[in-house]
Amino acid sequence: MEDEIQPLLNPTTASASPSVATSGASFTALLGLPPNRAVELLHEPTFPSDPALVDRAARFSVFAAAAAASSAPSPEVSPPPPPPETAKKRKDGASTNGKAKVKKGKHAEEDTDGENKLPYVHVRARRGQATDSHSLAERARREKINARMKLLQELVPGCSKISGTALVLDEIINHVQYLQRQVEYLSMRLAAVNPRIDFSGLDTFLSATTMECGRLTIGNAKVGTELDQQQQQPVWSEVGVSDSDQMNSTTNSKRPQIQLQQNQLQQFWHVDFLNTQNHLQPSVWERDTVMGSTAPHVQREEQHSLVGPGPVPLLAFDRVNPVAPPIQSNQQLKMEL
Amino acid sequence: MHVTKEFKKKTFLKQFLLGLHVSNSISNPISIQQRKNSIKLSADLAMAFARGRTHWTHALITKLGQKEENKSTLKGILGRRYEILMARYSCPLLYQKVQRRKKSVRSYRFSYNAQKRRSSALKGSCVRVSPSVVARNLENRRTKVLKRLVPGGELLNGSALLSEALDYVISLKAQVDMMKSLWRATQVSSSSNVELVPSAPLQKKDASCTIANSEE
């Protein structure tokens, strides 16, 4: 037995049969995984070299007809990068005869994730378990599900102590329902308070407190020609309504409100989205894509609208150097409902 | 998960405030329930937009767009993009699949009852169901409930459902946090009465609170 194992220990790269090479490489690739994951899969706290040896020997016995020399990796744990390989499902039936201590690991997903679109899933059966392809695939699926459940357990508070899938699912369901109820409750409260608050002031508040460059862009904001800085005459700017030329006029008559800070905030968003444009997923969803096209105009003058190249002209701002004037003009405003 | 939370909060806030403006302008004379619904609509829409393209966001927007009472608010919020988005997100296929699934659920329940009946017939009055069946049954029931909760969950299975649920929980948490902070901001602005000093960012909220106080 030992003299069979010895040649396997000699690392040879030349005449490696692909199956043995892959199995060897994948095993140490398993060891190269994050330790907890690999441990969970192997159910073994240490990584002795013996399993590697034993595995090589097992394969040697199974693939006796194959090339004798194998590129068995050195017994120490050195994870090679998973080479592009043709992994195969392996029947370990023959190998269990000779080896009493065969500990096998299973790494269905991690190995295949490192490769590019292999047709086969390289898995190994645990000791004493069925090795046919169906149960292997099922085990792979179960491992995936268990990994997700672990993540969910970490996310939902108070779930890490619970053991068992059904109870954890229970907690997750409760948490989702709780969050949804909170959304309803908060929207109800916001609805109750909504008519009293004009959200323009809130924009600047939130932007100034949450984003550091808010001050800068507010400094660059411009006040429109229609609106004198100290003037009491507010003009409603339709921020988001694009088809609203008529809406502009109606709300002008109904509820004249200052949108000064709102537009400042828009401008801020213009500038900021310039920076985040590369991080944005290219999607038609957000108005940023439209905004991004108008971003170069930010510093200049009018026509910065979230709608972009739309027919709605918003306020144009003049240069406002200190932050004080907008606040003072806000002071003088009356908000009508 | 795939998109940083910082980015999401900005987008969410912008979109949400957009929706709030629109709901303010449109539904002002109407009841508080409708205002709440439009606020919730804009919040969900903002969350879906901020998250990006995932299965649940797709399903959520589809669901939102199909309800009749939402359409006017949606038109207001999305503006010109309404037609484009609704064309993209109207997916009758979604609900056909759900119909098909319901039949299999019923058949499963039937088989389970048959098994119980069989076991009770064999063993007399007490029903002995093996623990694995019990566990499986519990888990299946929970999974069904989860499928109903997560938007678009009826079409998913197993690990995909769990990953979508994970993503959804994260986004919900962020949404709740943002709405809470918005709520707190309105509270602060409506209750405080501090004198304006123009140099600190803290004073900007006083600007809004003078607005609020001036109309009282």
Coordinates of C-alpha atoms in Angstrom, one line a residue:
Chain A
M1 CA 0.0 0.0 0.0
E2 CA 2.6 2.5 1.0
D3 CA 4.7 2.0 -2.1
E4 CA 1.6 2.8 -4.1
I5 CA 1.2 6.0 -2.2
Q6 CA 4.8 7.1 -2.4
P7 CA 4.9 7.8 -6.1
L8 CA 1.8 9.8 -5.6
L9 CA 3.6 12.1 -3.3
N10 CA 6.1 13.1 -5.8
P11 CA 4.7 16.1 -7.5
T12 CA 4.8 15.6 -11.2
T13 CA 3.1 17.8 -13.6
A14 CA 4.0 16.2 -16.8
S15 CA 1.9 13.1 -17.3
A16 CA -1.0 13.8 -15.1
S17 CA -4.2 12.2 -16.0
P18 CA -6.8 14.9 -16.1
S19 CA -9.2 13.2 -13.8
V20 CA -6.6 12.7 -11.1
A21 CA -5.3 16.1 -11.5
T22 CA -8.7 17.6 -11.2
S23 CA -9.6 15.7 -8.2
G24 CA -6.4 16.5 -6.5
A25 CA -6.6 20.1 -7.4
S26 CA -10.1 20.4 -6.4
F27 CA -9.6 18.9 -3.1
T28 CA -7.0 21.4 -2.2
A29 CA -9.1 24.0 -3.8
L30 CA -11.6 23.0 -1.2
L31 CA -9.0 23.6 1.5
G32 CA -8.3 26.9 0.0
L33 CA -11.8 28.0 0.7
P34 CA -12.7 30.1 3.6
P35 CA -12.0 27.9 6.5
N36 CA -15.4 27.9 8.0
R37 CA -17.1 26.9 4.8
A38 CA -14.7 24.2 4.1
V39 CA -15.0 23.0 7.7
E40 CA -18.7 22.9 7.4
L41 CA -18.4 20.9 4.3
L42 CA -15.8 18.5 5.5
H43 CA -17.0 18.2 9.0
E44 CA -13.4 18.1 10.1
P45 CA -11.7 20.7 12.2
T46 CA -8.2 20.0 10.9
F47 CA -6.8 19.4 7.5
P48 CA -4.4 16.7 7.9
S49 CA -2.5 15.6 4.9
D50 CA -3.7 12.0 5.3
P51 CA -7.0 12.6 3.6
A52 CA -5.1 13.9 0.7
L53 CA -2.9 11.0 0.6
V54 CA -5.8 8.7 1.1
D55 CA -7.6 10.4 -1.7
R56 CA -4.8 10.0 -4.0
A57 CA -4.5 6.4 -3.1
A58 CA -8.1 5.9 -3.6
R59 CA -8.0 7.5 -7.0
F60 CA -5.0 5.5 -7.8
S61 CA -6.9 2.4 -7.1
V62 CA -9.9 3.5 -8.9
F63 CA -8.1 4.8 -11.9
A64 CA -5.5 2.1 -11.9
A65 CA -5.6 2.0 -15.6
A66 CA -4.8 5.6 -15.8
A67 CA -1.4 7.0 -15.8
A68 CA 0.5 6.0 -12.7
A69 CA 2.2 9.3 -12.2
S70 CA -0.1 11.8 -11.0
S71 CA 0.3 15.4 -10.2
A72 CA -0.5 14.9 -6.6
P73 CA -0.1 18.1 -4.8
S74 CA 2.2 18.2 -1.9
P75 CA 0.6 17.0 1.3
E76 CA 0.7 20.5 2.9
V77 CA -2.2 22.6 2.3
S78 CA -1.4 24.8 -0.6
P79 CA -4.4 25.7 -2.6
P80 CA -3.6 25.9 -6.2
P81 CA -5.9 28.0 -8.3
P82 CA -8.6 25.8 -9.7
P83 CA -7.5 25.1 -13.2
P84 CA -9.9 24.8 -15.9
E85 CA -10.8 21.2 -15.7
T86 CA -13.3 18.7 -16.7
A87 CA -14.6 17.6 -13.4
K88 CA -16.4 14.3 -13.1
K89 CA -18.7 12.9 -10.6
R90 CA -16.8 10.2 -8.9
K91 CA -18.0 6.9 -7.7
D92 CA -16.2 6.1 -4.5
G93 CA -17.4 2.6 -4.1
A94 CA -14.3 0.9 -5.0
S95 CA -12.1 3.1 -2.9
T96 CA -13.9 2.4 0.4
N97 CA -12.9 -1.2 0.3
G98 CA -9.3 -0.7 1.2
K99 CA -9.3 2.5 3.2
A100 CA -10.9 2.5 6.5
K101 CA -10.4 6.2 7.1
V102 CA -11.6 7.7 4.0
K103 CA -12.9 11.1 4.8
K104 CA -14.3 12.8 1.9
G105 CA -15.4 16.3 1.5
K106 CA -17.9 17.8 -0.7
H107 CA -17.7 21.0 -2.5
A108 CA -20.3 21.2 -5.0
E109 CA -20.8 24.9 -5.5
E110 CA -17.5 26.5 -4.6
D111 CA -15.5 24.6 -7.0
T112 CA -17.8 25.2 -9.9
D113 CA -18.1 28.8 -9.1
G114 CA -14.4 29.2 -9.7
E115 CA -14.5 27.7 -13.1
N116 CA -15.9 28.9 -16.3
K117 CA -19.1 27.1 -17.2
L118 CA -18.3 23.5 -16.7
P119 CA -20.9 21.0 -17.6
Y120 CA -20.3 18.8 -14.6
V121 CA -20.6 19.4 -10.9
H122 CA -17.7 18.0 -9.0
V123 CA -18.9 16.6 -5.8
R124 CA -17.9 14.0 -3.4
A125 CA -20.0 11.9 -1.1
R126 CA -19.8 12.0 2.6
R127 CA -18.8 8.9 4.4
G128 CA -21.5 6.4 4.6
Q129 CA -23.9 8.2 2.3
A130 CA -25.3 7.3 -1.0
T131 CA -23.2 8.3 -3.9
D132 CA -25.5 8.3 -6.9
S133 CA -25.9 11.4 -8.9
H134 CA -29.4 12.2 -7.7
S135 CA -28.6 12.4 -4.0
L136 CA -25.4 14.3 -4.8
A137 CA -27.2 16.9 -6.7
E138 CA -29.8 17.0 -4.0
R139 CA -27.1 17.5 -1.4
A140 CA -25.7 20.3 -3.4
R141 CA -29.0 22.0 -3.5
R142 CA -29.5 21.5 0.2
E143 CA -26.1 23.0 0.9
K144 CA -27.0 26.0 -1.1
I145 CA -30.2 26.4 0.8
N146 CA -28.5 26.0 4.1
A147 CA -26.0 28.7 3.2
R148 CA -28.7 31.1 2.4
M149 CA -30.5 30.2 5.7
K150 CA -27.4 31.0 7.5
L151 CA -27.2 34.4 6.0
L152 CA -30.8 35.1 6.8
Q153 CA -30.2 33.9 10.3
E154 CA -27.5 36.5 10.7
L155 CA -29.7 39.2 9.2
V156 CA -32.8 38.7 11.3
P157 CA -32.2 39.6 14.9
G158 CA -32.6 36.9 17.4
C159 CA -32.4 34.1 14.9
S160 CA -28.9 32.9 15.5
K161 CA -29.8 30.9 18.6
I162 CA -32.6 29.0 16.9
S163 CA -31.8 25.7 15.4
G164 CA -34.0 24.1 12.8
T165 CA -35.2 25.3 9.5
A166 CA -38.9 25.7 10.2
L167 CA -38.4 27.9 13.2
V168 CA -35.9 30.1 11.5
L169 CA -38.3 30.5 8.6
D170 CA -40.9 31.4 11.1
E171 CA -38.7 34.2 12.5
I172 CA -37.9 35.4 9.0
I173 CA -41.6 35.6 8.1
N174 CA -42.3 37.5 11.3
H175 CA -39.6 39.9 10.6
V176 CA -40.8 40.6 7.1
Q177 CA -44.3 41.1 8.3
Y178 CA -43.0 43.4 11.0
L179 CA -41.1 45.5 8.5
Q180 CA -44.0 45.7 6.2
R181 CA -46.3 46.8 9.0
Q182 CA -43.7 49.4 10.0
V183 CA -43.8 50.8 6.5
E184 CA -47.5 51.1 6.6
Y185 CA -47.4 52.7 10.0
L186 CA -44.8 55.2 9.0
S187 CA -46.6 56.1 5.8
M188 CA -49.7 56.7 7.8
R189 CA -47.9 59.0 10.1
L190 CA -46.3 60.8 7.2
A191 CA -49.7 61.2 5.7
A192 CA -51.0 62.7 8.8
V193 CA -48.3 65.2 9.1
N194 CA -47.9 65.8 5.4
P195 CA -50.1 68.8 4.7
R196 CA -48.3 70.8 7.3
I197 CA -44.8 70.3 6.1
D198 CA -43.3 71.5 2.9
F199 CA -40.6 69.0 2.0
S200 CA -38.3 71.6 0.5
G201 CA -36.8 72.6 3.8
L202 CA -36.4 69.0 4.7
D203 CA -34.4 68.3 1.6
T204 CA -31.7 70.7 2.6
F205 CA -31.8 69.5 6.1
L206 CA -31.3 65.9 5.1
S207 CA -28.8 66.6 2.5
A208 CA -26.7 68.8 4.7
T209 CA -26.7 66.4 7.5
T210 CA -26.2 63.3 5.4
M211 CA -23.9 64.4 2.7
E212 CA -20.9 66.5 3.2
C213 CA -20.9 68.3 -0.1
G214 CA -24.3 69.7 0.4
R215 CA -22.9 73.0 1.6
L216 CA -20.8 73.3 -1.5
T217 CA -23.5 72.9 -4.0
I218 CA -25.9 75.1 -2.1
G219 CA -23.2 77.7 -2.4
N220 CA -23.3 77.2 -6.1
A221 CA -27.0 77.4 -6.4
K222 CA -28.6 80.1 -8.4
V223 CA -31.8 82.0 -7.8
G224 CA -34.0 82.5 -10.8
T225 CA -34.7 85.8 -12.3
E226 CA -38.3 85.4 -11.6
L227 CA -37.6 85.2 -7.9
D228 CA -35.7 87.8 -6.1
Q229 CA -33.7 86.5 -3.3
Q230 CA -35.3 88.5 -0.6
Q231 CA -38.6 88.6 -2.3
Q232 CA -41.7 87.1 -0.9
Q233 CA -43.0 85.9 -4.1
P234 CA -42.4 82.2 -4.2
V235 CA -42.7 80.1 -7.3
W236 CA -43.6 76.5 -7.4
S237 CA -41.3 74.4 -9.3
E238 CA -42.5 71.2 -10.5
V239 CA -39.7 68.9 -9.6
G240 CA -40.8 65.6 -10.9
V241 CA -43.8 66.2 -13.0
S242 CA -42.7 66.4 -16.5
D243 CA -45.9 66.7 -18.4
S244 CA -47.0 69.5 -16.3
D245 CA -46.9 72.8 -18.0
Q246 CA -50.5 73.1 -17.1
M247 CA -49.8 71.8 -13.7
N248 CA -47.3 74.4 -13.3
S249 CA -49.8 77.1 -13.9
T250 CA -52.4 75.6 -11.7
T251 CA -50.2 75.0 -8.8
N252 CA -48.8 78.5 -9.3
S253 CA -52.2 79.8 -8.7
K254 CA -53.1 77.4 -6.0
R255 CA -50.1 77.0 -3.8
P256 CA -47.2 79.2 -4.4
Q257 CA -44.3 77.8 -2.5
I258 CA -40.7 78.4 -2.5
Q259 CA -38.8 75.7 -4.1
L260 CA -35.5 77.4 -3.7
Q261 CA -33.9 74.8 -1.6
Q262 CA -35.5 72.1 -3.5
N263 CA -33.8 73.2 -6.6
Q264 CA -30.6 73.6 -4.7
L265 CA -30.9 70.1 -3.7
Q266 CA -31.6 69.0 -7.2
Q267 CA -28.4 70.7 -8.2
F268 CA -26.7 68.9 -5.4
W269 CA -28.0 65.7 -6.7
H270 CA -26.8 66.7 -10.2
V271 CA -23.3 67.1 -9.0
D272 CA -23.3 64.1 -6.8
F273 CA -24.6 61.9 -9.4
L274 CA -21.9 62.9 -11.7
N275 CA -19.6 61.2 -9.3
T276 CA -21.8 58.2 -8.7
Q277 CA -22.6 57.7 -12.3
N278 CA -20.0 55.0 -12.7
H279 CA -21.4 53.2 -9.7
L280 CA -24.9 53.4 -11.0
Q281 CA -26.3 50.4 -12.7
P282 CA -27.2 51.5 -16.1
S283 CA -31.0 51.5 -15.9
V284 CA -33.7 53.5 -17.3
W285 CA -35.3 53.5 -13.9
E286 CA -33.7 56.5 -12.4
R287 CA -33.9 60.0 -13.5
D288 CA -30.2 60.3 -12.9
T289 CA -29.5 59.0 -16.4
V290 CA -31.4 61.9 -17.7
M291 CA -29.9 64.1 -15.1
G292 CA -26.4 63.0 -16.0
S293 CA -26.8 64.4 -19.4
T294 CA -27.8 67.8 -18.0
A295 CA -25.1 67.8 -15.4
P296 CA -22.6 69.9 -17.3
H297 CA -25.1 72.7 -17.2
V298 CA -25.1 72.7 -13.5
Q299 CA -22.7 75.4 -12.9
R300 CA -24.1 77.7 -15.5
E301 CA -27.7 78.7 -15.2
E302 CA -31.2 77.7 -15.7
Q303 CA -33.0 74.6 -16.8
H304 CA -31.8 72.0 -14.4
S305 CA -34.6 69.7 -14.0
L306 CA -34.7 66.2 -12.9
V307 CA -36.6 65.5 -16.0
G308 CA -33.7 66.6 -18.2
P309 CA -34.4 67.7 -21.7
G310 CA -38.0 68.2 -20.9
P311 CA -40.4 71.0 -21.7
V312 CA -40.7 72.0 -18.1
P313 CA -38.5 75.0 -17.3
L314 CA -37.6 75.1 -13.7
L315 CA -36.2 77.9 -11.7
A316 CA -32.9 79.3 -12.7
F317 CA -30.7 80.3 -9.9
D318 CA -28.2 83.2 -9.6
R319 CA -25.2 82.8 -7.6
V320 CA -25.8 82.6 -3.9
N321 CA -22.6 82.8 -2.0
P322 CA -23.6 82.5 1.7
V323 CA -26.2 80.1 2.9
A324 CA -27.9 82.8 4.8
P325 CA -29.9 84.5 2.1
P326 CA -32.0 81.4 1.2
I327 CA -32.7 80.9 4.8
Q328 CA -33.8 84.5 5.2
S329 CA -36.0 84.3 2.2
N330 CA -37.5 81.2 3.7
Q331 CA -38.3 83.1 6.7
Q332 CA -40.4 85.6 4.9
L333 CA -42.4 83.0 3.1
K334 CA -45.9 82.1 3.8
M335 CA -46.9 78.6 3.0
E336 CA -50.4 78.2 1.7
L337 CA -52.2 75.1 1.5
Chain B
M1 CA -26.0 43.5 -1.5
H2 CA -24.9 44.2 -5.0
V3 CA -25.3 47.9 -4.7
T4 CA -23.9 49.9 -1.9
K5 CA -26.3 51.2 0.6
E6 CA -25.1 54.7 0.4
F7 CA -26.1 55.0 -3.2
K8 CA -29.4 53.4 -2.4
K9 CA -30.3 55.9 0.3
K10 CA -29.7 58.8 -2.0
T11 CA -31.8 57.4 -4.8
F12 CA -34.4 56.3 -2.4
L13 CA -34.7 59.7 -0.8
K14 CA -34.8 61.6 -4.0
Q15 CA -37.5 59.3 -5.5
F16 CA -39.5 59.3 -2.3
L17 CA -39.5 63.0 -2.0
L18 CA -40.5 63.2 -5.6
G19 CA -43.4 60.9 -4.9
L20 CA -44.4 62.9 -1.8
H21 CA -44.5 66.1 -3.7
V22 CA -46.7 64.5 -6.4
S23 CA -49.0 63.0 -3.8
N24 CA -49.2 66.3 -2.1
S25 CA -50.1 68.1 -5.2
I26 CA -52.6 65.6 -6.4
S27 CA -54.4 64.2 -3.5
N28 CA -54.6 67.1 -1.2
P29 CA -58.3 67.3 -0.7
I30 CA -58.8 63.5 -0.4
S31 CA -58.9 61.4 2.7
I32 CA -56.0 60.4 4.8
Q33 CA -56.2 56.8 3.7
Q34 CA -55.6 57.7 0.1
R35 CA -52.8 59.9 1.1
K36 CA -51.3 57.1 3.1
N37 CA -51.6 54.8 0.1
S38 CA -50.0 57.2 -2.2
I39 CA -47.2 57.7 0.2
K40 CA -46.7 54.0 0.6
L41 CA -46.8 53.7 -3.1
S42 CA -44.1 56.2 -3.6
A43 CA -42.0 54.6 -0.8
D44 CA -42.2 51.2 -2.4
L45 CA -41.4 52.6 -5.8
A46 CA -38.5 54.5 -4.4
M47 CA -37.2 51.3 -2.7
A48 CA -37.6 49.3 -5.9
F49 CA -35.8 52.0 -7.9
A50 CA -33.0 52.3 -5.5
R51 CA -32.3 48.6 -5.3
G52 CA -31.8 48.1 -9.0
R53 CA -32.8 45.2 -11.0
T54 CA -33.7 42.1 -9.1
H55 CA -36.6 39.7 -9.3
W56 CA -38.5 41.2 -6.5
T57 CA -38.2 44.7 -7.6
H58 CA -39.5 43.7 -11.0
A59 CA -42.5 42.0 -9.5
L60 CA -43.1 44.8 -7.1
I61 CA -43.3 47.4 -9.8
T62 CA -45.5 45.2 -11.9
K63 CA -47.9 44.7 -9.0
L64 CA -47.9 48.4 -8.3
G65 CA -48.6 49.3 -11.8
Q66 CA -51.5 46.9 -12.2
K67 CA -53.6 48.4 -9.5
E68 CA -56.1 50.9 -10.9
E69 CA -56.0 53.4 -8.1
N70 CA -52.2 53.8 -8.3
K71 CA -52.1 54.8 -11.9
S72 CA -52.7 58.5 -11.6
T73 CA -50.0 58.8 -8.9
L74 CA -47.6 56.7 -10.9
K75 CA -48.2 58.9 -13.9
G76 CA -47.4 61.9 -11.8
I77 CA -44.3 60.5 -10.4
L78 CA -42.8 58.9 -13.4
G79 CA -43.9 61.5 -15.9
R80 CA -43.0 60.7 -19.4
R81 CA -41.4 57.4 -18.5
Y82 CA -44.6 56.0 -17.3
E83 CA -45.6 54.5 -20.6
I84 CA -42.2 53.0 -21.1
L85 CA -42.0 51.5 -17.7
M86 CA -45.5 50.2 -17.7
A87 CA -45.0 48.5 -21.1
R88 CA -41.9 46.9 -19.7
Y89 CA -43.4 45.9 -16.4
S90 CA -46.7 44.6 -17.4
C91 CA -46.2 40.9 -17.3
P92 CA -49.4 38.8 -17.4
L93 CA -47.1 35.8 -17.5
L94 CA -46.3 36.3 -13.8
Y95 CA -49.8 35.7 -12.7
Q96 CA -50.4 32.8 -15.1
K97 CA -47.6 31.0 -13.5
V98 CA -49.1 31.6 -10.1
Q99 CA -52.3 30.0 -11.1
R100 CA -50.6 26.9 -12.2
R101 CA -48.7 26.6 -9.0
K102 CA -51.9 26.8 -6.9
K103 CA -53.1 23.5 -8.4
S104 CA -49.9 21.7 -7.3
V105 CA -50.3 23.0 -3.8
R106 CA -53.7 21.7 -3.6
S107 CA -52.6 18.3 -4.8
Y108 CA -49.9 18.2 -2.2
R109 CA -52.3 18.9 0.6
F110 CA -54.5 16.2 -0.7
S111 CA -51.7 13.7 -0.7
Y112 CA -50.7 14.6 2.8
N113 CA -54.3 14.2 4.0
A114 CA -54.5 10.9 2.3
Q115 CA -51.3 9.8 4.0
K116 CA -52.7 10.8 7.3
R117 CA -55.9 9.0 6.7
R118 CA -54.0 5.9 5.7
S119 CA -51.9 5.9 8.7
S120 CA -54.8 6.5 11.0
A121 CA -56.7 3.7 9.3
L122 CA -53.8 1.4 10.0
K123 CA -53.1 2.3 13.5
G124 CA -56.5 3.0 14.9
S125 CA -57.7 6.3 16.2
C126 CA -54.4 8.1 16.8
V127 CA -52.8 9.7 13.8
R128 CA -49.1 8.8 13.7
V129 CA -47.2 10.9 11.3
S130 CA -43.5 10.4 11.0
P131 CA -41.5 13.3 12.3
S132 CA -39.8 13.9 9.0
V133 CA -43.2 14.4 7.4
V134 CA -44.1 16.8 10.2
A135 CA -40.9 18.8 9.7
R136 CA -41.4 18.8 6.0
N137 CA -44.9 20.0 6.3
L138 CA -44.0 22.8 8.7
E139 CA -41.3 23.9 6.4
N140 CA -43.5 23.8 3.3
R141 CA -46.2 25.8 5.1
R142 CA -43.6 28.4 6.1
T143 CA -42.2 28.5 2.6
K144 CA -45.7 29.2 1.2
V145 CA -46.2 32.1 3.5
L146 CA -42.8 33.5 2.6
K147 CA -43.7 33.2 -1.0
R148 CA -46.8 35.3 -0.4
L149 CA -44.8 37.9 1.5
V150 CA -41.9 38.5 -0.8
P151 CA -43.0 40.1 -4.0
G152 CA -42.5 37.8 -6.9
G153 CA -41.9 35.0 -4.5
E154 CA -44.5 32.6 -5.9
L155 CA -42.4 31.9 -8.9
L156 CA -39.2 31.1 -7.0
N157 CA -38.1 28.0 -5.3
G158 CA -35.7 27.0 -2.6
S159 CA -32.5 28.8 -2.6
A160 CA -33.6 31.5 -5.0
L161 CA -36.6 32.3 -2.8
L162 CA -34.3 32.6 0.2
S163 CA -31.8 34.9 -1.6
E164 CA -34.6 37.1 -2.8
A165 CA -36.1 37.2 0.7
L166 CA -32.7 38.2 2.0
D167 CA -32.4 41.0 -0.4
Y168 CA -35.9 42.1 0.3
V169 CA -35.4 42.2 4.0
I170 CA -32.3 44.3 3.6
S171 CA -34.1 46.8 1.3
L172 CA -37.1 46.9 3.7
K173 CA -34.9 47.7 6.6
A174 CA -33.3 50.5 4.6
Q175 CA -36.7 51.8 3.6
V176 CA -37.9 51.8 7.2
D177 CA -34.8 53.6 8.3
M178 CA -35.2 56.3 5.7
M179 CA -38.8 56.8 6.4
K180 CA -38.1 57.0 10.1
S181 CA -35.4 59.6 9.7
L182 CA -37.8 61.6 7.4
W183 CA -40.4 61.3 10.0
R184 CA -38.0 62.5 12.7
A185 CA -37.1 65.4 10.5
T186 CA -40.7 66.5 10.2
Q187 CA -41.1 66.1 14.0
V188 CA -38.1 68.2 14.7
S189 CA -39.1 70.9 12.2
S190 CA -42.6 71.1 13.5
S191 CA -41.8 71.2 17.1
S192 CA -38.6 73.2 17.5
N193 CA -38.6 77.0 17.6
V194 CA -35.0 77.9 17.6
E195 CA -33.6 81.2 16.3
L196 CA -31.9 81.1 13.0
V197 CA -28.1 81.3 12.8
P198 CA -27.0 80.8 9.2
S199 CA -23.7 79.1 9.6
A200 CA -24.3 75.7 10.9
P201 CA -26.1 72.9 9.0
L202 CA -28.2 72.3 12.0
Q203 CA -29.9 75.6 11.4
K204 CA -31.2 74.5 8.1
K205 CA -33.9 72.5 9.7
D206 CA -34.9 75.7 11.5
A207 CA -35.5 77.2 8.2
S208 CA -38.1 74.5 7.5
C209 CA -39.5 74.9 11.0
T210 CA -40.1 78.5 10.5
I211 CA -42.0 77.6 7.4
A212 CA -44.1 75.2 9.4
N213 CA -44.7 77.7 12.1
S214 CA -45.6 80.5 9.8
E215 CA -48.6 78.7 8.6
E216 CA -49.9 77.8 12.0

